[in-house]
Amino acid sequence: MEEELGGPMTITAVSWLRSYEGDSIGVEYDFRMYMGLLQQDDLLPEFDQNYDPGTRQLVFQSDSLLLEGEAWEWLTIQLQEPFQYPGTGNLVIELTRSDAYFTNLFCFRWYTHEYRTVLALRPNETMGYANTVAAMLRIDYVPTGLSRMTWPAVKSLFLVN
């Protein structure tokens, strides 16, 4: 959501926090990650309708993506094309795949109390169903432009890697 992002930024990577459940390895085939913007707060079942026109951008693709990590480790995907978030609008992150190697690789989840995720039951579906469960993810970014910030927040930027 726009109010959670804190201003303009260049997004360079996305990570998911691996849970203690299941396997420590997974493979995704024909994997694609898109990012874009949406002014409204509610996601719709049809995936293509969840972007403001002209904002959907392919930021990562791989014919075969290996994800591996132990419990409590971040599974990170460095974007091939950084995404320029302008500081307004809600960020949409879309993941697609054609198939996955049978695995039980799980990431931590949280209940959003809002329909902030749309899931498809099978690859290549154009519609999904809204869900209040979202994966725990981290966005790595470089701030762009000037934004209002407190002195303790500025100091913490230089203390945390």
PDB file of C-alpha atoms in Angstrom:
ATOM      1  CA  MET A   1       0.000   0.000   0.000  1.00  0.00           C
ATOM      2  CA  GLU A   2       1.187   3.511  -0.784  1.00  0.00           C
ATOM      3  CA  GLU A   3       1.154   4.608   2.855  1.00  0.00           C
ATOM      4  CA  GLU A   4       3.448   1.707   3.793  1.00  0.00           C
ATOM      5  CA  LEU A   5       6.124   2.463   1.191  1.00  0.00           C
ATOM      6  CA  GLY A   6       7.199   5.900   2.347  1.00  0.00           C
ATOM      7  CA  GLY A   7       8.016   7.681  -0.892  1.00  0.00           C
ATOM      8  CA  PRO A   8       9.806   7.283  -4.225  1.00  0.00           C
ATOM      9  CA  MET A   9      12.353   4.496  -4.564  1.00  0.00           C
ATOM     10  CA  THR A  10      14.194   2.239  -6.969  1.00  0.00           C
ATOM     11  CA  ILE A  11      13.303  -1.364  -6.100  1.00  0.00           C
ATOM     12  CA  THR A  12      16.271  -3.683  -6.678  1.00  0.00           C
ATOM     13  CA  ALA A  13      15.248  -7.004  -5.094  1.00  0.00           C
ATOM     14  CA  VAL A  14      12.360  -8.896  -3.485  1.00  0.00           C
ATOM     15  CA  SER A  15      12.790 -11.534  -0.764  1.00  0.00           C
ATOM     16  CA  TRP A  16      10.511 -13.999   1.003  1.00  0.00           C
ATOM     17  CA  LEU A  17      11.102 -15.254   4.536  1.00  0.00           C
ATOM     18  CA  ARG A  18      11.385 -19.050   4.486  1.00  0.00           C
ATOM     19  CA  SER A  19       9.391 -20.812   7.197  1.00  0.00           C
ATOM     20  CA  TYR A  20      10.355 -23.877   9.197  1.00  0.00           C
ATOM     21  CA  GLU A  21       7.753 -25.959   7.333  1.00  0.00           C
ATOM     22  CA  GLY A  22       8.490 -28.174   4.356  1.00  0.00           C
ATOM     23  CA  ASP A  23      11.547 -28.492   2.152  1.00  0.00           C
ATOM     24  CA  SER A  24      14.517 -26.163   1.889  1.00  0.00           C
ATOM     25  CA  ILE A  25      14.628 -26.178  -1.933  1.00  0.00           C
ATOM     26  CA  GLY A  26      12.230 -25.505  -4.795  1.00  0.00           C
ATOM     27  CA  VAL A  27      12.412 -24.970  -8.558  1.00  0.00           C
ATOM     28  CA  GLU A  28      10.056 -22.737 -10.551  1.00  0.00           C
ATOM     29  CA  TYR A  29       9.868 -23.094 -14.347  1.00  0.00           C
ATOM     30  CA  ASP A  30       9.234 -20.236 -16.778  1.00  0.00           C
ATOM     31  CA  PHE A  31       9.163 -17.849 -13.819  1.00  0.00           C
ATOM     32  CA  ARG A  32       8.270 -14.181 -14.350  1.00  0.00           C
ATOM     33  CA  MET A  33       7.957 -11.281 -11.910  1.00  0.00           C
ATOM     34  CA  TYR A  34       6.100  -8.124 -12.874  1.00  0.00           C
ATOM     35  CA  MET A  35       5.653  -4.888 -10.956  1.00  0.00           C
ATOM     36  CA  GLY A  36       3.294  -2.020 -11.529  1.00  0.00           C
ATOM     37  CA  LEU A  37       0.995   0.493  -9.913  1.00  0.00           C
ATOM     38  CA  LEU A  38      -2.651   0.514  -8.887  1.00  0.00           C
ATOM     39  CA  GLN A  39      -4.445   3.579  -7.536  1.00  0.00           C
ATOM     40  CA  GLN A  40      -7.343   1.644  -5.998  1.00  0.00           C
ATOM     41  CA  ASP A  41      -6.909  -0.393  -2.797  1.00  0.00           C
ATOM     42  CA  ASP A  42      -8.872  -3.517  -3.741  1.00  0.00           C
ATOM     43  CA  LEU A  43      -7.469  -6.170  -6.046  1.00  0.00           C
ATOM     44  CA  LEU A  44      -9.727  -7.731  -8.674  1.00  0.00           C
ATOM     45  CA  PRO A  45      -9.930 -11.447  -9.617  1.00  0.00           C
ATOM     46  CA  GLU A  46      -8.701 -10.783 -13.200  1.00  0.00           C
ATOM     47  CA  PHE A  47      -4.926 -10.329 -12.992  1.00  0.00           C
ATOM     48  CA  ASP A  48      -4.563  -7.857 -15.884  1.00  0.00           C
ATOM     49  CA  GLN A  49      -7.084  -5.477 -14.274  1.00  0.00           C
ATOM     50  CA  ASN A  50      -4.857  -5.012 -11.224  1.00  0.00           C
ATOM     51  CA  TYR A  51      -2.586  -2.468 -12.929  1.00  0.00           C
ATOM     52  CA  ASP A  52      -3.064   1.129 -13.906  1.00  0.00           C
ATOM     53  CA  PRO A  53      -2.706   1.270 -17.707  1.00  0.00           C
ATOM     54  CA  GLY A  54       0.900   1.298 -18.896  1.00  0.00           C
ATOM     55  CA  THR A  55       2.521   0.570 -15.511  1.00  0.00           C
ATOM     56  CA  ARG A  56       3.037  -3.240 -15.683  1.00  0.00           C
ATOM     57  CA  GLN A  57       6.757  -3.968 -16.136  1.00  0.00           C
ATOM     58  CA  LEU A  58       8.672  -7.261 -16.389  1.00  0.00           C
ATOM     59  CA  VAL A  59      11.425  -7.002 -13.756  1.00  0.00           C
ATOM     60  CA  PHE A  60      12.705 -10.612 -13.634  1.00  0.00           C
ATOM     61  CA  GLN A  61      12.470 -13.757 -15.737  1.00  0.00           C
ATOM     62  CA  SER A  62      14.063 -17.200 -15.631  1.00  0.00           C
ATOM     63  CA  ASP A  63      13.442 -20.448 -17.506  1.00  0.00           C
ATOM     64  CA  SER A  64      14.380 -22.349 -14.343  1.00  0.00           C
ATOM     65  CA  LEU A  65      14.588 -20.586 -10.973  1.00  0.00           C
ATOM     66  CA  LEU A  66      16.152 -22.424  -8.025  1.00  0.00           C
ATOM     67  CA  LEU A  67      15.013 -21.193  -4.608  1.00  0.00           C
ATOM     68  CA  GLU A  68      16.927 -22.563  -1.640  1.00  0.00           C
ATOM     69  CA  GLY A  69      17.231 -21.611   2.008  1.00  0.00           C
ATOM     70  CA  GLU A  70      16.963 -22.789   5.570  1.00  0.00           C
ATOM     71  CA  ALA A  71      14.207 -21.767   7.968  1.00  0.00           C
ATOM     72  CA  TRP A  72      14.273 -18.046   8.857  1.00  0.00           C
ATOM     73  CA  GLU A  73      16.461 -17.210   5.827  1.00  0.00           C
ATOM     74  CA  TRP A  74      15.413 -14.702   3.185  1.00  0.00           C
ATOM     75  CA  LEU A  75      14.996 -16.117  -0.343  1.00  0.00           C
ATOM     76  CA  THR A  76      16.076 -13.172  -2.506  1.00  0.00           C
ATOM     77  CA  ILE A  77      15.526 -12.444  -6.173  1.00  0.00           C
ATOM     78  CA  GLN A  78      17.691  -9.629  -7.521  1.00  0.00           C
ATOM     79  CA  LEU A  79      15.692  -7.814 -10.177  1.00  0.00           C
ATOM     80  CA  GLN A  80      17.117  -7.799 -13.692  1.00  0.00           C
ATOM     81  CA  GLU A  81      15.270  -4.528 -14.325  1.00  0.00           C
ATOM     82  CA  PRO A  82      14.928  -2.299 -11.232  1.00  0.00           C
ATOM     83  CA  PHE A  83      11.457  -0.846 -10.755  1.00  0.00           C
ATOM     84  CA  GLN A  84      11.060   2.902 -10.301  1.00  0.00           C
ATOM     85  CA  TYR A  85       8.327   3.427  -7.722  1.00  0.00           C
ATOM     86  CA  PRO A  86       7.231   7.088  -8.014  1.00  0.00           C
ATOM     87  CA  GLY A  87       5.979   7.439  -4.428  1.00  0.00           C
ATOM     88  CA  THR A  88       2.273   7.422  -5.274  1.00  0.00           C
ATOM     89  CA  GLY A  89      -0.039   4.500  -5.922  1.00  0.00           C
ATOM     90  CA  ASN A  90      -0.080   0.985  -4.533  1.00  0.00           C
ATOM     91  CA  LEU A  91       2.722  -1.357  -5.609  1.00  0.00           C
ATOM     92  CA  VAL A  92       1.582  -4.534  -7.377  1.00  0.00           C
ATOM     93  CA  ILE A  93       3.939  -7.534  -7.504  1.00  0.00           C
ATOM     94  CA  GLU A  94       2.826 -10.367  -9.802  1.00  0.00           C
ATOM     95  CA  LEU A  95       4.501 -13.784  -9.993  1.00  0.00           C
ATOM     96  CA  THR A  96       3.821 -16.228 -12.826  1.00  0.00           C
ATOM     97  CA  ARG A  97       5.177 -19.666 -13.627  1.00  0.00           C
ATOM     98  CA  SER A  98       4.369 -22.514 -15.981  1.00  0.00           C
ATOM     99  CA  ASP A  99       5.154 -25.296 -13.526  1.00  0.00           C
ATOM    100  CA  ALA A 100       7.090 -26.073 -10.371  1.00  0.00           C
ATOM    101  CA  TYR A 101       9.193 -29.029  -9.353  1.00  0.00           C
ATOM    102  CA  PHE A 102       7.191 -30.888  -6.716  1.00  0.00           C
ATOM    103  CA  THR A 103       8.248 -29.274  -3.505  1.00  0.00           C
ATOM    104  CA  ASN A 104       6.946 -28.159  -0.153  1.00  0.00           C
ATOM    105  CA  LEU A 105       8.982 -24.952   0.077  1.00  0.00           C
ATOM    106  CA  PHE A 106       6.978 -22.616   2.308  1.00  0.00           C
ATOM    107  CA  CYS A 107       7.412 -19.010   3.324  1.00  0.00           C
ATOM    108  CA  PHE A 108       5.970 -17.302   6.358  1.00  0.00           C
ATOM    109  CA  ARG A 109       2.554 -15.748   5.849  1.00  0.00           C
ATOM    110  CA  TRP A 110       0.470 -13.148   7.626  1.00  0.00           C
ATOM    111  CA  TYR A 111      -3.206 -12.277   7.737  1.00  0.00           C
ATOM    112  CA  THR A 112      -3.789  -8.856   6.215  1.00  0.00           C
ATOM    113  CA  HIS A 113      -7.480  -8.544   7.200  1.00  0.00           C
ATOM    114  CA  GLU A 114      -7.911  -7.153   3.669  1.00  0.00           C
ATOM    115  CA  TYR A 115      -7.935  -8.824   0.262  1.00  0.00           C
ATOM    116  CA  ARG A 116      -4.373  -7.940  -0.735  1.00  0.00           C
ATOM    117  CA  THR A 117      -3.510 -11.143  -2.597  1.00  0.00           C
ATOM    118  CA  VAL A 118      -5.019 -12.790  -5.677  1.00  0.00           C
ATOM    119  CA  LEU A 119      -4.094 -16.456  -6.193  1.00  0.00           C
ATOM    120  CA  ALA A 120      -4.632 -18.800  -9.124  1.00  0.00           C
ATOM    121  CA  LEU A 121      -5.100 -22.527  -8.615  1.00  0.00           C
ATOM    122  CA  ARG A 122      -3.188 -23.456 -11.783  1.00  0.00           C
ATOM    123  CA  PRO A 123      -0.464 -21.781 -13.872  1.00  0.00           C
ATOM    124  CA  ASN A 124      -1.518 -19.659 -16.863  1.00  0.00           C
ATOM    125  CA  GLU A 125      -4.971 -18.799 -15.465  1.00  0.00           C
ATOM    126  CA  THR A 126      -6.126 -15.255 -16.193  1.00  0.00           C
ATOM    127  CA  MET A 127      -8.312 -15.057 -13.076  1.00  0.00           C
ATOM    128  CA  GLY A 128      -7.796 -15.967  -9.457  1.00  0.00           C
ATOM    129  CA  TYR A 129      -9.456 -15.606  -6.092  1.00  0.00           C
ATOM    130  CA  ALA A 130      -8.898 -12.940  -3.482  1.00  0.00           C
ATOM    131  CA  ASN A 131      -7.226 -13.952  -0.231  1.00  0.00           C
ATOM    132  CA  THR A 132      -6.438 -12.248   3.085  1.00  0.00           C
ATOM    133  CA  VAL A 133      -3.228 -14.257   3.532  1.00  0.00           C
ATOM    134  CA  ALA A 134      -0.033 -12.718   2.130  1.00  0.00           C
ATOM    135  CA  ALA A 135       3.561 -13.932   2.045  1.00  0.00           C
ATOM    136  CA  MET A 136       6.080 -12.220   4.305  1.00  0.00           C
ATOM    137  CA  LEU A 137       8.238 -10.309   1.868  1.00  0.00           C
ATOM    138  CA  ARG A 138      10.958  -7.711   1.948  1.00  0.00           C
ATOM    139  CA  ILE A 139      11.591  -5.085  -0.700  1.00  0.00           C
ATOM    140  CA  ASP A 140      15.206  -3.948  -1.176  1.00  0.00           C
ATOM    141  CA  TYR A 141      15.417  -0.426  -2.552  1.00  0.00           C
ATOM    142  CA  VAL A 142      17.367   2.763  -2.965  1.00  0.00           C
ATOM    143  CA  PRO A 143      15.460   5.916  -1.956  1.00  0.00           C
ATOM    144  CA  THR A 144      15.063   8.473  -4.744  1.00  0.00           C
ATOM    145  CA  GLY A 145      14.189  12.111  -4.423  1.00  0.00           C
ATOM    146  CA  LEU A 146      13.812  13.961  -1.171  1.00  0.00           C
ATOM    147  CA  SER A 147      11.442  12.751   1.493  1.00  0.00           C
ATOM    148  CA  ARG A 148      10.628  13.975   4.985  1.00  0.00           C
ATOM    149  CA  MET A 149      12.393  11.932   7.622  1.00  0.00           C
ATOM    150  CA  THR A 150      13.222  12.289  11.298  1.00  0.00           C
ATOM    151  CA  TRP A 151      16.837  12.494  12.445  1.00  0.00           C
ATOM    152  CA  PRO A 152      16.669   9.040  14.180  1.00  0.00           C
ATOM    153  CA  ALA A 153      15.365   7.549  10.917  1.00  0.00           C
ATOM    154  CA  VAL A 154      18.238   9.123   8.976  1.00  0.00           C
ATOM    155  CA  LYS A 155      20.754   7.751  11.499  1.00  0.00           C
ATOM    156  CA  SER A 156      19.188   4.279  11.286  1.00  0.00           C
ATOM    157  CA  LEU A 157      19.705   4.242   7.505  1.00  0.00           C
ATOM    158  CA  PHE A 158      23.433   4.239   8.101  1.00  0.00           C
ATOM    159  CA  LEU A 159      23.389   1.732  10.963  1.00  0.00           C
ATOM    160  CA  VAL A 160      21.354  -1.027   9.315  1.00  0.00           C
ATOM    161  CA  ASN A 161      22.616  -2.944   6.321  1.00  0.00           C
TER     162      ASN A 161
END
